[in-house]
Coordinates of C-alpha atoms in Angstrom, one line a residue:
M14 CA -26.9 -12.4 -8.0
P15 CA -23.6 -12.7 -9.8
I16 CA -22.8 -15.1 -12.4
T17 CA -20.3 -17.7 -11.9
P18 CA -17.2 -17.0 -13.8
M19 CA -16.2 -19.6 -17.1
I20 CA -13.3 -22.0 -16.5
P21 CA -13.3 -24.3 -19.1
G22 CA -11.5 -26.9 -17.5
S23 CA -9.3 -28.4 -13.8
G24 CA -6.2 -27.1 -12.6
L25 CA -3.7 -25.1 -14.7
I26 CA -5.3 -25.9 -18.1
G27 CA -7.7 -24.2 -16.2
W28 CA -5.5 -21.6 -14.9
Q29 CA -4.3 -21.1 -18.2
V30 CA -7.5 -19.9 -19.3
L31 CA -9.0 -17.8 -16.1
Q32 CA -6.0 -15.7 -17.1
K33 CA -6.3 -14.3 -20.8
T34 CA -10.5 -14.9 -20.0
M35 CA -9.4 -12.6 -16.6
D36 CA -10.9 -9.1 -17.7
N37 CA -13.3 -9.9 -19.8
Q38 CA -15.0 -12.0 -16.8
R39 CA -14.0 -9.3 -14.1
S40 CA -15.7 -7.0 -15.8
A41 CA -19.2 -8.9 -16.4
F42 CA -19.9 -10.3 -12.8
N43 CA -19.0 -6.8 -11.2
A44 CA -21.5 -5.6 -13.6
S45 CA -24.8 -8.0 -11.5
A46 CA -27.7 -6.0 -10.0
D47 CA -25.7 -7.3 -6.3
M48 CA -23.2 -5.8 -6.2
A49 CA -23.3 -2.5 -8.3
R50 CA -26.1 -1.6 -6.0
D51 CA -24.3 -3.0 -3.0
T52 CA -20.2 -0.9 -4.4
S53 CA -22.5 2.5 -4.6
Y54 CA -23.9 2.1 -1.4
F55 CA -20.8 1.5 -0.1
R56 CA -19.7 4.2 -1.9
E57 CA -21.7 6.8 -1.3
K58 CA -22.3 6.3 2.5
I59 CA -18.7 4.9 3.9
G60 CA -17.6 8.5 3.9
S61 CA -20.4 9.0 6.3
I62 CA -19.4 7.2 8.7
S63 CA -16.9 8.2 12.0
S64 CA -16.3 5.4 14.6
S65 CA -16.3 1.3 14.8
D66 CA -19.9 1.2 16.2
E67 CA -20.9 2.5 13.0
L68 CA -19.6 1.0 10.7
I69 CA -20.7 -2.6 13.0
E70 CA -24.2 -0.9 13.1
D71 CA -24.3 -1.2 9.2
R72 CA -25.1 -4.3 7.9
T73 CA -25.0 -3.5 4.2
L74 CA -21.6 -1.2 5.1
L75 CA -19.8 -4.2 7.6
R76 CA -20.5 -6.7 4.7
V77 CA -19.1 -5.4 2.3
A78 CA -15.9 -4.0 4.0
L79 CA -15.6 -8.2 6.1
S80 CA -15.5 -9.2 2.7
A81 CA -13.1 -6.6 1.2
F82 CA -10.9 -8.7 3.5
G83 CA -12.0 -12.5 2.9
L84 CA -14.1 -11.6 6.8
G85 CA -17.5 -12.4 5.1
E86 CA -18.4 -14.9 7.2
E87 CA -17.6 -12.7 10.2
V88 CA -20.4 -10.4 9.6
N89 CA -21.9 -12.1 12.4
S90 CA -19.1 -12.5 14.5
T91 CA -19.5 -8.1 16.0
Y92 CA -18.4 -9.2 19.2
L93 CA -15.2 -10.1 17.2
V94 CA -14.9 -7.6 14.9
K95 CA -15.0 -4.4 17.4
R96 CA -12.5 -5.9 19.4
V97 CA -10.6 -6.1 16.1
L98 CA -11.3 -2.9 15.6
A99 CA -10.8 -0.6 18.6
E100 CA -7.6 -2.3 19.1
G101 CA -6.7 -1.5 16.6
A102 CA -3.2 -3.2 14.4
K103 CA 0.0 -1.5 16.1
D104 CA 0.5 -3.6 18.7
D105 CA 1.8 -6.7 19.4
D106 CA -0.8 -7.4 22.0
A107 CA -3.6 -5.5 20.1
L108 CA -6.3 -8.6 18.7
A109 CA -6.1 -8.8 14.9
K110 CA -2.2 -9.7 16.1
K111 CA -3.0 -12.4 18.9
L112 CA -5.3 -14.6 15.5
N113 CA -2.6 -14.6 13.9
D114 CA -4.6 -14.8 11.1
S115 CA -3.1 -11.1 8.4
R116 CA -6.8 -10.8 7.2
Y117 CA -7.4 -9.6 10.4
V118 CA -4.6 -7.0 10.1
A119 CA -5.3 -5.6 7.3
L120 CA -9.2 -5.6 8.3
A121 CA -7.5 -3.2 11.2
S122 CA -5.6 -1.8 9.8
A123 CA -7.4 -0.4 6.4
F124 CA -10.2 0.8 9.5
N125 CA -8.1 2.5 11.4
F126 CA -10.2 5.2 12.8
E127 CA -7.9 7.9 14.9
E128 CA -7.9 11.2 13.3
T129 CA -3.5 11.7 11.2
T130 CA -3.0 14.4 9.3
E131 CA -1.7 13.8 5.4
F132 CA 0.6 17.2 4.6
P133 CA 0.6 17.5 0.8
F134 CA 4.4 17.8 0.7
Q135 CA 4.3 14.3 3.2
K136 CA 2.7 13.3 -0.5
D137 CA 5.8 12.0 -3.0
G138 CA 5.8 13.4 -6.0
F139 CA 5.8 16.7 -4.4
S140 CA 9.4 18.3 -4.0
A141 CA 9.8 18.1 -7.9
D142 CA 7.9 21.4 -8.5
I143 CA 9.9 23.8 -5.9
V144 CA 14.0 21.8 -5.8
A145 CA 12.9 23.1 -9.3
A146 CA 11.4 25.9 -8.1
Y147 CA 14.3 26.6 -5.6
D148 CA 17.2 25.7 -8.8
A149 CA 16.5 28.7 -11.0
K150 CA 16.5 31.0 -7.8
I151 CA 19.2 30.0 -6.5
R152 CA 21.0 29.9 -10.2
S153 CA 19.1 33.3 -11.5
D154 CA 21.2 34.6 -8.3
L155 CA 23.9 33.4 -9.2
E156 CA 24.3 34.7 -12.7
T157 CA 23.4 38.5 -11.3
L158 CA 25.5 38.2 -9.2
L159 CA 28.6 37.1 -11.8
E160 CA 27.6 40.4 -12.9
T161 CA 28.2 42.5 -11.3
E162 CA 32.3 44.1 -12.2
E163 CA 33.9 42.3 -8.6
Y164 CA 33.6 39.2 -10.3
V165 CA 33.9 39.3 -14.1
N166 CA 37.5 40.9 -13.6
N167 CA 38.2 38.7 -11.7
P168 CA 37.2 35.0 -13.9
L169 CA 38.6 32.5 -11.5
A170 CA 37.3 33.9 -8.3
A171 CA 34.3 34.1 -11.2
A172 CA 34.6 29.8 -11.4
T173 CA 35.3 29.3 -8.3
L174 CA 31.8 31.9 -6.4
E175 CA 30.2 29.4 -9.2
A176 CA 31.0 26.0 -8.1
A177 CA 30.8 25.6 -4.6
A178 CA 27.9 28.1 -5.4
I179 CA 25.6 25.0 -7.3
E180 CA 27.3 22.0 -5.3
A181 CA 26.2 23.9 -2.1
M182 CA 22.5 24.2 -4.1
E183 CA 22.8 20.9 -5.4
S184 CA 23.6 18.8 -1.8
T185 CA 20.9 21.4 0.0
K186 CA 18.3 20.0 -2.8
T187 CA 19.1 16.3 -1.6
Y188 CA 18.5 16.9 1.9
F189 CA 15.0 18.8 1.3
E190 CA 14.4 15.7 -1.4
E191 CA 14.4 13.2 1.5
N192 CA 14.0 15.1 4.3
I193 CA 10.8 16.8 3.7
G194 CA 8.4 14.4 3.4
A195 CA 9.1 13.8 7.7
I196 CA 8.2 17.0 8.8
T197 CA 5.1 17.3 11.0
S198 CA 4.6 20.2 12.0
V199 CA 5.6 24.2 11.3
D200 CA 8.0 24.1 14.2
D201 CA 9.6 21.2 11.9
F202 CA 9.6 23.7 8.7
L203 CA 11.3 26.7 10.8
N204 CA 13.5 24.8 12.7
D205 CA 15.2 22.4 9.7
D206 CA 17.3 25.3 8.3
D207 CA 17.8 23.5 4.9
I208 CA 14.1 23.1 4.6
L209 CA 13.2 26.4 4.9
K210 CA 15.7 27.6 2.8
V211 CA 14.7 25.9 0.3
A212 CA 10.8 26.8 0.9
L213 CA 11.3 30.3 1.2
S214 CA 13.4 30.6 -1.8
A215 CA 10.9 29.1 -4.0
F216 CA 8.4 31.4 -3.7
G217 CA 10.5 33.8 -3.2
V218 CA 10.5 34.8 0.5
E219 CA 13.7 34.5 1.7
D220 CA 13.3 37.9 2.8
R221 CA 11.2 36.3 5.1
T222 CA 14.0 33.4 7.2
N223 CA 14.0 35.3 10.8
S224 CA 10.9 36.2 10.9
K225 CA 9.9 33.5 12.2
N226 CA 6.6 34.2 14.7
L227 CA 5.1 35.8 11.0
L228 CA 6.0 32.9 9.7
K229 CA 4.7 30.4 11.9
R230 CA 0.9 31.7 12.5
V231 CA 0.9 32.3 8.4
L232 CA 1.5 28.6 7.6
E233 CA -1.3 27.9 10.6
E234 CA -3.4 30.1 9.9
G235 CA -2.8 28.7 5.7
A236 CA -4.4 31.5 3.1
D237 CA -8.3 29.9 2.9
N238 CA -9.7 32.8 5.6
P239 CA -9.5 36.2 4.1
A240 CA -8.8 37.2 8.0
S241 CA -5.3 35.2 7.2
L242 CA -2.7 37.5 7.9
A243 CA -1.1 36.3 4.2
N244 CA -4.7 37.4 2.7
I245 CA -3.8 40.9 4.6
L246 CA -0.2 41.9 4.0
G247 CA -1.1 40.9 0.6
D248 CA 2.3 38.0 0.0
R249 CA 1.4 36.5 -3.5
G250 CA 5.4 35.1 -2.0
L251 CA 3.5 33.8 1.7
I252 CA -0.2 32.7 0.2
K253 CA 1.8 30.6 -2.5
L254 CA 3.7 29.2 0.0
T255 CA 1.2 28.0 2.8
K256 CA -0.9 27.0 -0.6
A257 CA 2.0 24.4 -1.3
F258 CA 2.9 23.2 2.0
G259 CA -0.7 23.0 3.7
F260 CA 0.0 22.8 7.2
D261 CA -3.4 23.9 8.5
T262 CA -4.4 20.5 5.9
E263 CA -7.6 19.2 8.8
P264 CA -7.0 15.4 10.4
V265 CA -8.8 13.1 9.6
I266 CA -9.9 9.0 9.5
S267 CA -8.3 6.8 6.7
I268 CA -12.6 6.0 5.2
Q269 CA -12.7 9.3 4.7
K270 CA -9.8 9.5 2.8
E271 CA -10.3 10.3 -0.6
D272 CA -9.7 7.5 -2.3
F273 CA -10.5 5.0 0.5
A274 CA -13.5 3.1 -1.1
D275 CA -12.0 2.5 -4.0
T276 CA -10.0 1.2 -2.9
I277 CA -11.6 -1.0 -0.6
I278 CA -14.3 -1.9 -3.7
D279 CA -11.4 -3.2 -5.5
N280 CA -10.8 -5.4 -3.1
Y281 CA -14.0 -6.5 -2.1
E282 CA -15.0 -6.9 -5.6
W283 CA -12.1 -9.7 -6.1
Q284 CA -12.2 -11.5 -2.4
L285 CA -16.1 -12.3 -4.0
F286 CA -14.4 -13.1 -7.8
A287 CA -12.2 -15.0 -5.9
E288 CA -14.8 -17.0 -3.7
A289 CA -17.4 -17.7 -6.9
V290 CA -14.1 -19.1 -8.6
D291 CA -13.5 -20.6 -6.3
N292 CA -17.0 -22.4 -5.9
V293 CA -16.3 -23.8 -9.5
N294 CA -12.9 -25.1 -8.5
P295 CA -11.4 -24.2 -5.0
A296 CA -7.8 -24.8 -6.3
I297 CA -8.1 -22.3 -8.4
G298 CA -9.6 -20.0 -6.4
T299 CA -7.6 -21.3 -3.5
A300 CA -4.5 -19.7 -6.9
L301 CA -6.3 -17.1 -7.8
S302 CA -6.7 -15.9 -4.1
F303 CA -2.5 -16.3 -3.4
Q304 CA -1.7 -14.1 -6.4
R305 CA -3.2 -11.4 -5.2
E306 CA -2.4 -11.5 -1.7
A307 CA 1.1 -12.8 -2.2
P308 CA 2.9 -9.2 -2.6
A309 CA 1.1 -7.7 0.0
L310 CA 2.4 -9.8 2.4
A311 CA 6.0 -10.4 0.8
G312 CA 5.8 -5.7 0.9
L313 CA 4.2 -5.8 4.2
D314 CA 6.4 -3.4 6.6
A315 CA 8.0 -6.7 8.9
S316 CA 10.4 -9.5 9.6
E317 CA 11.2 -12.1 7.8
N318 CA 9.8 -14.5 10.2
T319 CA 6.5 -12.6 10.8
K320 CA 5.8 -12.9 6.9
W321 CA 6.6 -16.8 7.9
Y322 CA 4.1 -16.6 10.8
N323 CA 2.0 -15.0 9.0
V324 CA 1.8 -17.5 5.8
L325 CA 0.6 -20.0 8.7
G326 CA -1.7 -18.3 10.6
N327 CA -3.7 -17.7 7.2
S328 CA -5.4 -21.0 5.4
M329 CA -5.0 -19.9 2.4
M330 CA -1.4 -18.8 2.2
R331 CA -0.4 -22.2 4.3
D332 CA -3.0 -24.7 1.8
V333 CA -0.4 -23.3 -0.8
F334 CA 3.0 -24.1 0.2
E335 CA 2.2 -27.2 2.0
T336 CA 1.5 -28.5 -1.8
A337 CA 3.3 -26.4 -3.5
L338 CA 5.6 -27.7 -1.3
G339 CA 5.0 -31.4 -0.8
L340 CA 4.3 -31.1 3.0
P341 CA 2.7 -33.9 4.4
N342 CA -0.6 -34.5 7.1
G343 CA 1.0 -34.4 9.7
F344 CA 3.5 -30.7 9.0
S345 CA 0.9 -28.9 10.5
Q346 CA 0.9 -30.6 14.0
I347 CA 5.0 -29.9 14.2
D348 CA 6.1 -27.0 16.8
I349 CA 5.6 -23.3 14.6
D350 CA 9.2 -23.2 15.0
K351 CA 10.1 -25.5 13.0
Q352 CA 7.7 -25.0 10.7
V353 CA 8.4 -22.1 9.3
E354 CA 12.4 -22.7 8.9
M355 CA 11.0 -25.9 7.4
M356 CA 9.1 -23.5 4.9
K357 CA 11.6 -21.3 4.6
E358 CA 14.5 -24.7 3.9
K359 CA 12.4 -26.0 1.7
S360 CA 11.2 -22.7 -0.4
K361 CA 14.6 -21.7 -0.2
S362 CA 15.8 -25.1 -3.2
R363 CA 12.3 -25.5 -4.3
F364 CA 12.0 -22.4 -5.7
G365 CA 15.3 -20.3 -5.0
I366 CA 13.2 -17.5 -2.7
N367 CA 15.8 -16.7 -0.1
S368 CA 13.0 -14.4 1.3
F369 CA 9.7 -13.2 1.4
E370 CA 10.0 -10.1 -0.9
D371 CA 11.3 -12.7 -3.6
I372 CA 7.2 -13.5 -3.8
K373 CA 7.0 -10.0 -4.9
D374 CA 8.4 -10.9 -8.9
E375 CA 5.6 -12.2 -10.3
E376 CA 7.8 -16.4 -12.2
V377 CA 8.6 -16.7 -8.7
R378 CA 4.9 -16.7 -7.9
N379 CA 4.2 -18.6 -10.6
K380 CA 6.4 -21.5 -10.5
L381 CA 4.7 -22.2 -7.1
I382 CA 0.8 -21.6 -8.5
Y383 CA 2.1 -24.3 -11.2
S384 CA 3.3 -26.5 -9.1
Y385 CA 0.0 -26.2 -6.4
L386 CA -2.0 -26.3 -9.4
L387 CA -0.3 -29.9 -10.3
Q388 CA 0.3 -31.3 -7.3
T389 CA -3.9 -30.4 -6.0
D390 CA -4.6 -31.9 -9.5
I391 CA -2.2 -35.4 -9.1
S392 CA -3.9 -35.7 -5.5
S393 CA -7.2 -36.0 -6.8
N394 CA -7.1 -37.7 -9.3
A395 CA -4.2 -40.2 -7.7
G396 CA -6.4 -43.2 -9.0
F397 CA -6.1 -42.4 -12.2
G398 CA -1.9 -42.8 -12.9
S399 CA -0.7 -39.8 -11.3
N400 CA 2.2 -39.4 -13.3
Q401 CA 0.3 -39.8 -17.2
I402 CA -1.7 -36.7 -15.4
A403 CA 1.8 -35.4 -15.0
L404 CA 3.0 -35.6 -18.3
T405 CA -0.4 -34.0 -19.6
L406 CA -1.0 -31.4 -17.9
L407 CA 3.2 -30.8 -18.2
S408 CA 2.9 -30.5 -21.7
S409 CA 0.1 -28.1 -21.4
M410 CA 2.5 -25.6 -20.4
G411 CA 4.7 -25.7 -23.8
N412 CA 8.2 -24.0 -22.6
R413 CA 6.4 -22.0 -19.0
S414 CA 9.4 -23.9 -16.8
F415 CA 8.4 -24.7 -13.5

């Protein structure tokens, strides 16, 4: 069994101690035999899974997967999990969304068994080298042209040409950087003249601009097979081009991606640590879960109201907000739209939250957490002089602001 986290003290005091010792405590927790065995098994086996049925049939994989999203208690609810995974999280009528619990949406989104293709040029940072090579090629060609007799003897024409060429180049570079990630096929690539211009020039094969049929075959075949057209032609520029853009990339499902296992295992370790903290002190455990999950919800590509509805559908999130905002016990019984309206208004007046995205800010999150822990401590010690407790806790935080 994993070791029990050490939290000397409750409320804000216990929270401060945990924050200061978090790294060491988590390292010791994750190194326990049970945790190490489960994470090792998951990392070794998950890449071989190709369907939700296979995942559900492997109890260890399923337990790790569900626990990573705080759903470990659903390991025996195989019918529910199967439906959630089968329907995904894209459609509004998918079960994961109907459950009004962001944990199911996160699970369904992560374990998406639809095949997708991630081309190299869709990754962050791809454009830098291509654009730099294009820039160098254009400047070199321009320099060569300006050294001809026509422009050497006409400085005004040379200056005009240089200014126009540089302006056009910069505009084309910007267009490439902003639009290359939206390309989804070889045809898209070949039909966009500016993107094609940058790519071909960067690899010194701009003379192939009008050879669209040849380029399509080269890009689709790739360069791994000795019998591919790029290798038969022996054109180094074409070989480098097709390797760089990777249009021959095979489609994969999410769990086959390189960093998938590490991401799920990190979530799993965090979740189990938070649950262990919760067993020692439920309020601090809840605060820890909120600290980790709130930024993800804040950054969700969804409307403002959708994020607040997710708060109401997640027991942990609801608990933190209701307690931190001092909402009455019967709050959950009123109309749900009214709940959202009241939470938004009180969050703005109490913590300056104008948009849910503001919760990405660590200072804003801390205000919520401190208020939640303070209110929880006062509530649990109501019979022992809550005003004195509040003053003691506030003073323990030094000059921290709430």
